[in-house]
PDB file of C-alpha atoms in Angstrom:
ATOM      1  CA  GLU A   1    -102.878-131.532 162.798  1.00 64.00           C
ATOM      2  CA  ALA A   2     -99.548-129.771 162.317  1.00 80.00           C
ATOM      3  CA  GLY A   3     -97.019-131.472 160.087  1.00 92.00           C
ATOM      4  CA  VAL A   4     -93.322-131.959 160.603  1.00 95.00           C
ATOM      5  CA  THR A   5     -91.575-128.634 161.017  1.00 96.00           C
ATOM      6  CA  GLN A   6     -87.921-127.821 160.493  1.00 97.00           C
ATOM      7  CA  SER A   7     -85.840-124.786 161.246  1.00 97.00           C
ATOM      8  CA  PRO A   8     -84.204-122.840 159.862  1.00 97.00           C
ATOM      9  CA  THR A   9     -85.389-123.057 156.240  1.00 95.00           C
ATOM     10  CA  HIS A  10     -82.107-121.772 154.841  1.00 95.00           C
ATOM     11  CA  LEU A  11     -78.644-121.483 156.269  1.00 95.00           C
ATOM     12  CA  ILE A  12     -75.329-120.272 154.939  1.00 97.00           C
ATOM     13  CA  LYS A  13     -72.125-121.245 156.702  1.00 97.00           C
ATOM     14  CA  THR A  14     -68.433-121.294 155.928  1.00 97.00           C
ATOM     15  CA  ARG A  15     -66.050-124.219 155.976  1.00 97.00           C
ATOM     16  CA  GLY A  16     -65.050-125.335 159.441  1.00 97.00           C
ATOM     17  CA  GLN A  17     -68.088-123.904 161.178  1.00 98.00           C
ATOM     18  CA  GLN A  18     -70.672-125.878 163.080  1.00 98.00           C
ATOM     19  CA  VAL A  19     -74.410-125.993 162.458  1.00 98.00           C
ATOM     20  CA  THR A  20     -77.496-127.199 164.329  1.00 98.00           C
ATOM     21  CA  LEU A  21     -80.699-128.084 162.529  1.00 98.00           C
ATOM     22  CA  ARG A  22     -83.977-128.638 164.322  1.00 98.00           C
ATOM     23  CA  CYS A  23     -86.995-130.806 163.710  1.00 98.00           C
ATOM     24  CA  SER A  24     -90.363-131.145 165.414  1.00 98.00           C
ATOM     25  CA  PRO A  25     -92.270-134.315 164.574  1.00 96.00           C
ATOM     26  CA  ILE A  26     -95.975-134.733 164.176  1.00 94.00           C
ATOM     27  CA  SER A  27     -97.699-134.977 167.539  1.00 93.00           C
ATOM     28  CA  GLY A  28     -97.750-138.580 168.682  1.00 90.00           C
ATOM     29  CA  HIS A  29     -94.849-139.657 166.487  1.00 92.00           C
ATOM     30  CA  THR A  30     -91.923-141.075 168.417  1.00 91.00           C
ATOM     31  CA  SER A  31     -89.517-141.743 165.556  1.00 91.00           C
ATOM     32  CA  VAL A  32     -87.481-139.070 163.808  1.00 93.00           C
ATOM     33  CA  TYR A  33     -85.268-139.614 160.791  1.00 93.00           C
ATOM     34  CA  TRP A  34     -82.684-137.362 159.197  1.00 95.00           C
ATOM     35  CA  TYR A  35     -81.699-137.504 155.547  1.00 94.00           C
ATOM     36  CA  GLN A  36     -79.224-135.614 153.413  1.00 95.00           C
ATOM     37  CA  GLN A  37     -80.125-134.807 149.828  1.00 92.00           C
ATOM     38  CA  ALA A  38     -77.374-133.274 147.768  1.00 88.00           C
ATOM     39  CA  LEU A  39     -78.488-131.270 144.749  1.00 81.00           C
ATOM     40  CA  GLY A  40     -80.124-133.493 142.138  1.00 73.00           C
ATOM     41  CA  LEU A  41     -79.493-136.680 144.076  1.00 76.00           C
ATOM     42  CA  GLY A  42     -81.528-139.099 146.130  1.00 81.00           C
ATOM     43  CA  LEU A  43     -81.872-139.184 149.870  1.00 87.00           C
ATOM     44  CA  GLN A  44     -79.057-140.512 151.967  1.00 89.00           C
ATOM     45  CA  PHE A  45     -80.070-141.828 155.367  1.00 88.00           C
ATOM     46  CA  LEU A  46     -78.283-140.089 158.222  1.00 92.00           C
ATOM     47  CA  LEU A  47     -79.854-140.953 161.560  1.00 93.00           C
ATOM     48  CA  TRP A  48     -82.892-142.550 163.128  1.00 91.00           C
ATOM     49  CA  TYR A  49     -84.074-141.727 166.642  1.00 92.00           C
ATOM     50  CA  ASP A  50     -86.869-143.400 168.501  1.00 90.00           C
ATOM     51  CA  GLU A  51     -87.995-142.825 172.076  1.00 90.00           C
ATOM     52  CA  GLY A  52     -84.939-140.696 172.709  1.00 92.00           C
ATOM     53  CA  GLU A  53     -82.435-143.276 171.546  1.00 93.00           C
ATOM     54  CA  GLU A  54     -80.305-143.415 168.416  1.00 92.00           C
ATOM     55  CA  ARG A  55     -81.464-146.584 166.654  1.00 88.00           C
ATOM     56  CA  ASN A  56     -79.388-146.499 163.520  1.00 86.00           C
ATOM     57  CA  ARG A  57     -77.073-144.259 161.565  1.00 88.00           C
ATOM     58  CA  GLY A  58     -76.059-144.147 157.942  1.00 87.00           C
ATOM     59  CA  ASN A  59     -72.622-144.102 156.429  1.00 87.00           C
ATOM     60  CA  PHE A  60     -71.617-140.632 157.564  1.00 93.00           C
ATOM     61  CA  PRO A  61     -68.589-139.469 159.572  1.00 96.00           C
ATOM     62  CA  PRO A  62     -68.886-138.861 163.325  1.00 96.00           C
ATOM     63  CA  ARG A  63     -69.013-135.096 162.828  1.00 97.00           C
ATOM     64  CA  PHE A  64     -72.668-135.710 161.954  1.00 97.00           C
ATOM     65  CA  SER A  65     -74.510-136.268 165.208  1.00 97.00           C
ATOM     66  CA  GLY A  66     -77.810-135.555 166.798  1.00 96.00           C
ATOM     67  CA  ARG A  67     -80.168-136.205 169.611  1.00 97.00           C
ATOM     68  CA  GLN A  68     -83.836-136.581 170.394  1.00 97.00           C
ATOM     69  CA  PHE A  69     -85.448-134.780 173.278  1.00 97.00           C
ATOM     70  CA  PRO A  70     -88.138-136.061 175.665  1.00 96.00           C
ATOM     71  CA  ASN A  71     -90.791-134.264 173.605  1.00 95.00           C
ATOM     72  CA  TYR A  72     -89.498-136.229 170.564  1.00 96.00           C
ATOM     73  CA  SER A  73     -88.142-133.181 168.770  1.00 97.00           C
ATOM     74  CA  SER A  74     -84.667-133.634 167.398  1.00 98.00           C
ATOM     75  CA  GLU A  75     -81.495-131.802 166.513  1.00 98.00           C
ATOM     76  CA  LEU A  76     -78.927-132.602 163.875  1.00 98.00           C
ATOM     77  CA  ASN A  77     -75.446-131.238 164.489  1.00 98.00           C
ATOM     78  CA  VAL A  78     -72.740-131.044 161.894  1.00 98.00           C
ATOM     79  CA  ASN A  79     -69.258-130.052 162.997  1.00 97.00           C
ATOM     80  CA  ALA A  80     -66.296-128.906 160.927  1.00 97.00           C
ATOM     81  CA  LEU A  81     -68.448-128.173 157.893  1.00 98.00           C
ATOM     82  CA  GLU A  82     -67.094-129.093 154.491  1.00 97.00           C
ATOM     83  CA  LEU A  83     -68.171-127.813 151.090  1.00 96.00           C
ATOM     84  CA  GLU A  84     -69.756-131.147 150.225  1.00 95.00           C
ATOM     85  CA  ASP A  85     -72.084-130.835 153.212  1.00 97.00           C
ATOM     86  CA  SER A  86     -74.100-128.365 151.156  1.00 97.00           C
ATOM     87  CA  ALA A  87     -77.449-130.076 150.732  1.00 96.00           C
ATOM     88  CA  LEU A  88     -81.099-130.177 151.668  1.00 95.00           C
ATOM     89  CA  TYR A  89     -81.482-131.807 155.073  1.00 96.00           C
ATOM     90  CA  LEU A  90     -84.818-133.505 155.482  1.00 95.00           C
ATOM     91  CA  CYS A  91     -86.411-134.649 158.683  1.00 95.00           C
ATOM     92  CA  ALA A  92     -89.225-137.165 158.801  1.00 93.00           C
ATOM     93  CA  SER A  93     -91.305-138.650 161.577  1.00 92.00           C
ATOM     94  CA  SER A  94     -93.350-141.780 161.918  1.00 89.00           C
ATOM     95  CA  SER A  95     -95.309-143.781 164.421  1.00 84.00           C
ATOM     96  CA  ILE A  96     -96.141-147.437 164.800  1.00 73.00           C
ATOM     97  CA  ARG A  97     -99.807-146.586 164.169  1.00 70.00           C
ATOM     98  CA  SER A  98     -98.994-145.197 160.717  1.00 68.00           C
ATOM     99  CA  TYR A  99     -97.307-148.468 159.856  1.00 56.00           C
ATOM    100  CA  ASN A 100     -93.983-146.750 159.439  1.00 66.00           C
ATOM    101  CA  GLU A 101     -95.114-144.267 156.795  1.00 80.00           C
ATOM    102  CA  GLN A 102     -92.693-141.365 157.043  1.00 86.00           C
ATOM    103  CA  PHE A 103     -94.000-137.816 157.015  1.00 89.00           C
ATOM    104  CA  PHE A 104     -91.449-135.298 155.827  1.00 92.00           C
ATOM    105  CA  GLY A 105     -90.758-131.747 156.783  1.00 94.00           C
ATOM    106  CA  PRO A 106     -89.943-129.061 154.197  1.00 93.00           C
ATOM    107  CA  GLY A 107     -86.227-129.375 154.814  1.00 95.00           C
ATOM    108  CA  THR A 108     -83.361-127.057 155.672  1.00 96.00           C
ATOM    109  CA  ARG A 109     -81.219-125.885 152.785  1.00 95.00           C
ATOM    110  CA  LEU A 110     -77.609-125.657 153.989  1.00 97.00           C
ATOM    111  CA  THR A 111     -75.014-123.907 151.874  1.00 97.00           C
ATOM    112  CA  VAL A 112     -71.370-124.163 152.878  1.00 97.00           C
ATOM    113  CA  LEU A 113     -69.061-121.577 151.320  1.00 96.00           C
TER     114      LEU A 113
ATOM    115  CA  SER B   1     -75.049-149.942 144.888  1.00 38.00           C
ATOM    116  CA  GLN B   2     -78.273-148.767 146.434  1.00 45.00           C
ATOM    117  CA  GLN B   3     -80.984-151.024 147.833  1.00 59.00           C
ATOM    118  CA  GLY B   4     -83.631-149.249 145.801  1.00 67.00           C
ATOM    119  CA  GLU B   5     -83.071-147.916 142.324  1.00 75.00           C
ATOM    120  CA  GLU B   6     -85.649-146.226 140.159  1.00 79.00           C
ATOM    121  CA  ASP B   7     -85.794-146.543 136.426  1.00 80.00           C
ATOM    122  CA  PRO B   8     -85.790-144.493 134.287  1.00 86.00           C
ATOM    123  CA  GLN B   9     -83.781-141.648 135.789  1.00 88.00           C
ATOM    124  CA  ALA B  10     -85.840-139.149 133.822  1.00 91.00           C
ATOM    125  CA  LEU B  11     -89.116-139.359 131.948  1.00 93.00           C
ATOM    126  CA  SER B  12     -90.839-136.771 129.800  1.00 94.00           C
ATOM    127  CA  ILE B  13     -94.424-137.229 128.611  1.00 95.00           C
ATOM    128  CA  GLN B  14     -97.381-135.218 127.346  1.00 96.00           C
ATOM    129  CA  GLU B  15    -100.331-134.340 129.525  1.00 97.00           C
ATOM    130  CA  GLY B  16    -102.952-137.095 129.426  1.00 97.00           C
ATOM    131  CA  GLU B  17    -100.439-139.866 128.831  1.00 97.00           C
ATOM    132  CA  ASN B  18     -99.602-142.534 131.382  1.00 97.00           C
ATOM    133  CA  ALA B  19     -96.261-142.575 133.185  1.00 96.00           C
ATOM    134  CA  THR B  20     -94.623-145.738 134.464  1.00 96.00           C
ATOM    135  CA  MET B  21     -91.669-145.795 136.807  1.00 95.00           C
ATOM    136  CA  ASN B  22     -89.908-148.858 138.098  1.00 94.00           C
ATOM    137  CA  CYS B  23     -88.017-149.632 141.260  1.00 92.00           C
ATOM    138  CA  SER B  24     -85.692-152.544 141.896  1.00 92.00           C
ATOM    139  CA  TYR B  25     -84.253-153.603 145.198  1.00 88.00           C
ATOM    140  CA  LYS B  26     -81.799-156.197 146.394  1.00 85.00           C
ATOM    141  CA  THR B  27     -82.806-157.698 149.725  1.00 83.00           C
ATOM    142  CA  SER B  28     -86.031-158.833 151.336  1.00 84.00           C
ATOM    143  CA  ILE B  29     -88.331-156.095 152.532  1.00 84.00           C
ATOM    144  CA  ASN B  30     -91.262-155.567 154.869  1.00 83.00           C
ATOM    145  CA  ASN B  31     -92.910-153.032 152.613  1.00 86.00           C
ATOM    146  CA  LEU B  32     -92.192-150.592 149.815  1.00 90.00           C
ATOM    147  CA  GLN B  33     -93.340-147.013 149.578  1.00 91.00           C
ATOM    148  CA  TRP B  34     -93.470-144.394 146.854  1.00 93.00           C
ATOM    149  CA  TYR B  35     -92.910-140.707 147.528  1.00 93.00           C
ATOM    150  CA  ARG B  36     -93.096-137.564 145.425  1.00 95.00           C
ATOM    151  CA  GLN B  37     -90.872-134.521 145.760  1.00 93.00           C
ATOM    152  CA  ASN B  38     -91.588-131.186 144.146  1.00 90.00           C
ATOM    153  CA  SER B  39     -88.664-128.885 143.359  1.00 81.00           C
ATOM    154  CA  GLY B  40     -86.325-129.727 146.227  1.00 71.00           C
ATOM    155  CA  ARG B  41     -88.975-129.596 148.910  1.00 79.00           C
ATOM    156  CA  GLY B  42     -90.021-132.226 151.419  1.00 83.00           C
ATOM    157  CA  LEU B  43     -91.300-135.566 150.237  1.00 89.00           C
ATOM    158  CA  VAL B  44     -94.964-136.464 150.119  1.00 91.00           C
ATOM    159  CA  HIS B  45     -96.016-140.026 150.791  1.00 90.00           C
ATOM    160  CA  LEU B  46     -98.018-141.509 147.922  1.00 94.00           C
ATOM    161  CA  ILE B  47     -98.639-145.141 148.648  1.00 93.00           C
ATOM    162  CA  LEU B  48     -97.376-148.048 150.731  1.00 90.00           C
ATOM    163  CA  ILE B  49     -97.532-151.648 149.544  1.00 93.00           C
ATOM    164  CA  ARG B  50     -96.765-154.489 151.913  1.00 91.00           C
ATOM    165  CA  SER B  51     -94.632-157.457 150.956  1.00 91.00           C
ATOM    166  CA  ASN B  52     -97.692-159.747 150.900  1.00 94.00           C
ATOM    167  CA  GLU B  53     -99.589-157.472 148.512  1.00 96.00           C
ATOM    168  CA  ARG B  54     -99.259-157.513 144.747  1.00 97.00           C
ATOM    169  CA  GLU B  55    -101.165-154.440 143.629  1.00 97.00           C
ATOM    170  CA  LYS B  56    -102.584-151.314 145.143  1.00 96.00           C
ATOM    171  CA  HIS B  57    -104.550-148.365 143.805  1.00 96.00           C
ATOM    172  CA  SER B  58    -104.955-144.824 145.003  1.00 94.00           C
ATOM    173  CA  GLY B  59    -106.777-142.436 142.694  1.00 96.00           C
ATOM    174  CA  ARG B  60    -104.738-142.198 139.488  1.00 97.00           C
ATOM    175  CA  LEU B  61    -101.899-144.186 141.026  1.00 97.00           C
ATOM    176  CA  ARG B  62    -101.378-147.896 140.628  1.00 98.00           C
ATOM    177  CA  VAL B  63     -98.512-149.683 142.324  1.00 97.00           C
ATOM    178  CA  THR B  64     -97.456-153.263 141.764  1.00 97.00           C
ATOM    179  CA  LEU B  65     -94.977-155.334 143.706  1.00 96.00           C
ATOM    180  CA  ASP B  66     -93.246-158.483 142.528  1.00 96.00           C
ATOM    181  CA  THR B  67     -91.219-159.865 145.409  1.00 94.00           C
ATOM    182  CA  SER B  68     -89.869-162.724 143.291  1.00 94.00           C
ATOM    183  CA  LYS B  69     -88.261-160.181 140.970  1.00 94.00           C
ATOM    184  CA  LYS B  70     -87.626-157.696 143.753  1.00 93.00           C
ATOM    185  CA  SER B  71     -89.265-154.938 141.776  1.00 94.00           C
ATOM    186  CA  SER B  72     -92.133-152.486 141.938  1.00 95.00           C
ATOM    187  CA  SER B  73     -93.772-150.183 139.456  1.00 96.00           C
ATOM    188  CA  LEU B  74     -95.671-146.936 139.853  1.00 97.00           C
ATOM    189  CA  LEU B  75     -98.179-146.061 137.169  1.00 97.00           C
ATOM    190  CA  ILE B  76     -99.685-142.595 136.984  1.00 97.00           C
ATOM    191  CA  THR B  77    -102.642-142.524 134.632  1.00 97.00           C
ATOM    192  CA  ALA B  78    -103.926-139.501 132.727  1.00 97.00           C
ATOM    193  CA  SER B  79    -100.961-137.419 133.823  1.00 97.00           C
ATOM    194  CA  ARG B  80    -101.230-133.709 134.525  1.00 96.00           C
ATOM    195  CA  ALA B  81     -98.668-130.922 134.503  1.00 95.00           C
ATOM    196  CA  ALA B  82     -98.955-130.874 138.296  1.00 94.00           C
ATOM    197  CA  ASP B  83     -97.563-134.415 138.393  1.00 96.00           C
ATOM    198  CA  THR B  84     -94.187-132.999 137.363  1.00 96.00           C
ATOM    199  CA  ALA B  85     -91.891-133.993 140.224  1.00 95.00           C
ATOM    200  CA  SER B  86     -89.290-136.491 141.309  1.00 93.00           C
ATOM    201  CA  TYR B  87     -90.574-139.858 142.432  1.00 95.00           C
ATOM    202  CA  PHE B  88     -88.732-142.054 144.893  1.00 92.00           C
ATOM    203  CA  CYS B  89     -89.255-145.576 146.077  1.00 92.00           C
ATOM    204  CA  ALA B  90     -88.276-146.448 149.616  1.00 89.00           C
ATOM    205  CA  THR B  91     -87.786-149.884 151.039  1.00 87.00           C
ATOM    206  CA  ASP B  92     -87.480-150.963 154.626  1.00 78.00           C
ATOM    207  CA  LEU B  93     -85.234-153.920 155.139  1.00 67.00           C
ATOM    208  CA  ILE B  94     -86.357-156.930 157.097  1.00 58.00           C
ATOM    209  CA  ASN B  95     -84.655-156.925 160.505  1.00 53.00           C
ATOM    210  CA  TYR B  96     -83.987-153.210 160.255  1.00 53.00           C
ATOM    211  CA  GLY B  97     -87.503-152.128 161.066  1.00 51.00           C
ATOM    212  CA  GLN B  98     -88.048-148.492 160.331  1.00 54.00           C
ATOM    213  CA  ASN B  99     -84.782-147.825 158.532  1.00 64.00           C
ATOM    214  CA  PHE B 100     -85.786-146.854 155.007  1.00 75.00           C
ATOM    215  CA  VAL B 101     -83.554-146.844 151.965  1.00 79.00           C
ATOM    216  CA  PHE B 102     -84.455-144.458 149.183  1.00 84.00           C
ATOM    217  CA  GLY B 103     -83.517-144.829 145.561  1.00 82.00           C
ATOM    218  CA  PRO B 104     -82.067-141.939 143.510  1.00 84.00           C
ATOM    219  CA  GLY B 105     -85.476-141.140 142.042  1.00 89.00           C
ATOM    220  CA  THR B 106     -87.142-140.674 138.662  1.00 92.00           C
ATOM    221  CA  ARG B 107     -87.562-137.125 137.433  1.00 93.00           C
ATOM    222  CA  LEU B 108     -90.952-136.905 135.674  1.00 96.00           C
ATOM    223  CA  SER B 109     -91.781-133.983 133.431  1.00 96.00           C
ATOM    224  CA  VAL B 110     -95.349-133.697 132.167  1.00 96.00           C
ATOM    225  CA  LEU B 111     -95.585-131.276 129.293  1.00 95.00           C
ATOM    226  CA  PRO B 112     -98.810-129.302 128.702  1.00 89.00           C
TER     227      PRO B 112
END
């Protein structure tokens, strides 16, 4: 069974640009979560999607947004990039059957110059 | 402050020794999970303990949960160099379902 996949693995952008990160959950998982992990820090919850709907979002400005597609894959969009957006962006998926255990992808490393 | 906070922030031990990490949280939870992260990569799920459980084992891992103290501990016995990683606890808040809150993590270094 394939795990959670994310693309791209690395990305370099400049301030003010926009970026789209992608995530494909494990087959059968309907929930997708996005987290931001700045260097050396813990995970900060960004967004939670389930069955195509945004269920919850963390304490991030509106320029962080996303969506979940009918096949349960998801995109995270960040507009007007700022230097402090440089981080590892992790996607995780879960299903009710797995009792909410989250399976993580390898992450996308975003560097904003 | 965060819902889940690990303690200590960093831990350095010799191979073969046991490592204990603690996690404290503030509000009632459905369950608590421990994850491991190697060198800035994705997290790997280690163990889940439900709020009505007090102790759980998985291989060299032992997790305890004390809901009266709102705390959990992760014990790694007979540590190996490969256990070197950051360890995070994650709690899901009652009434928030699948919304997990991660602590800042404990950085464990196991020296050969």
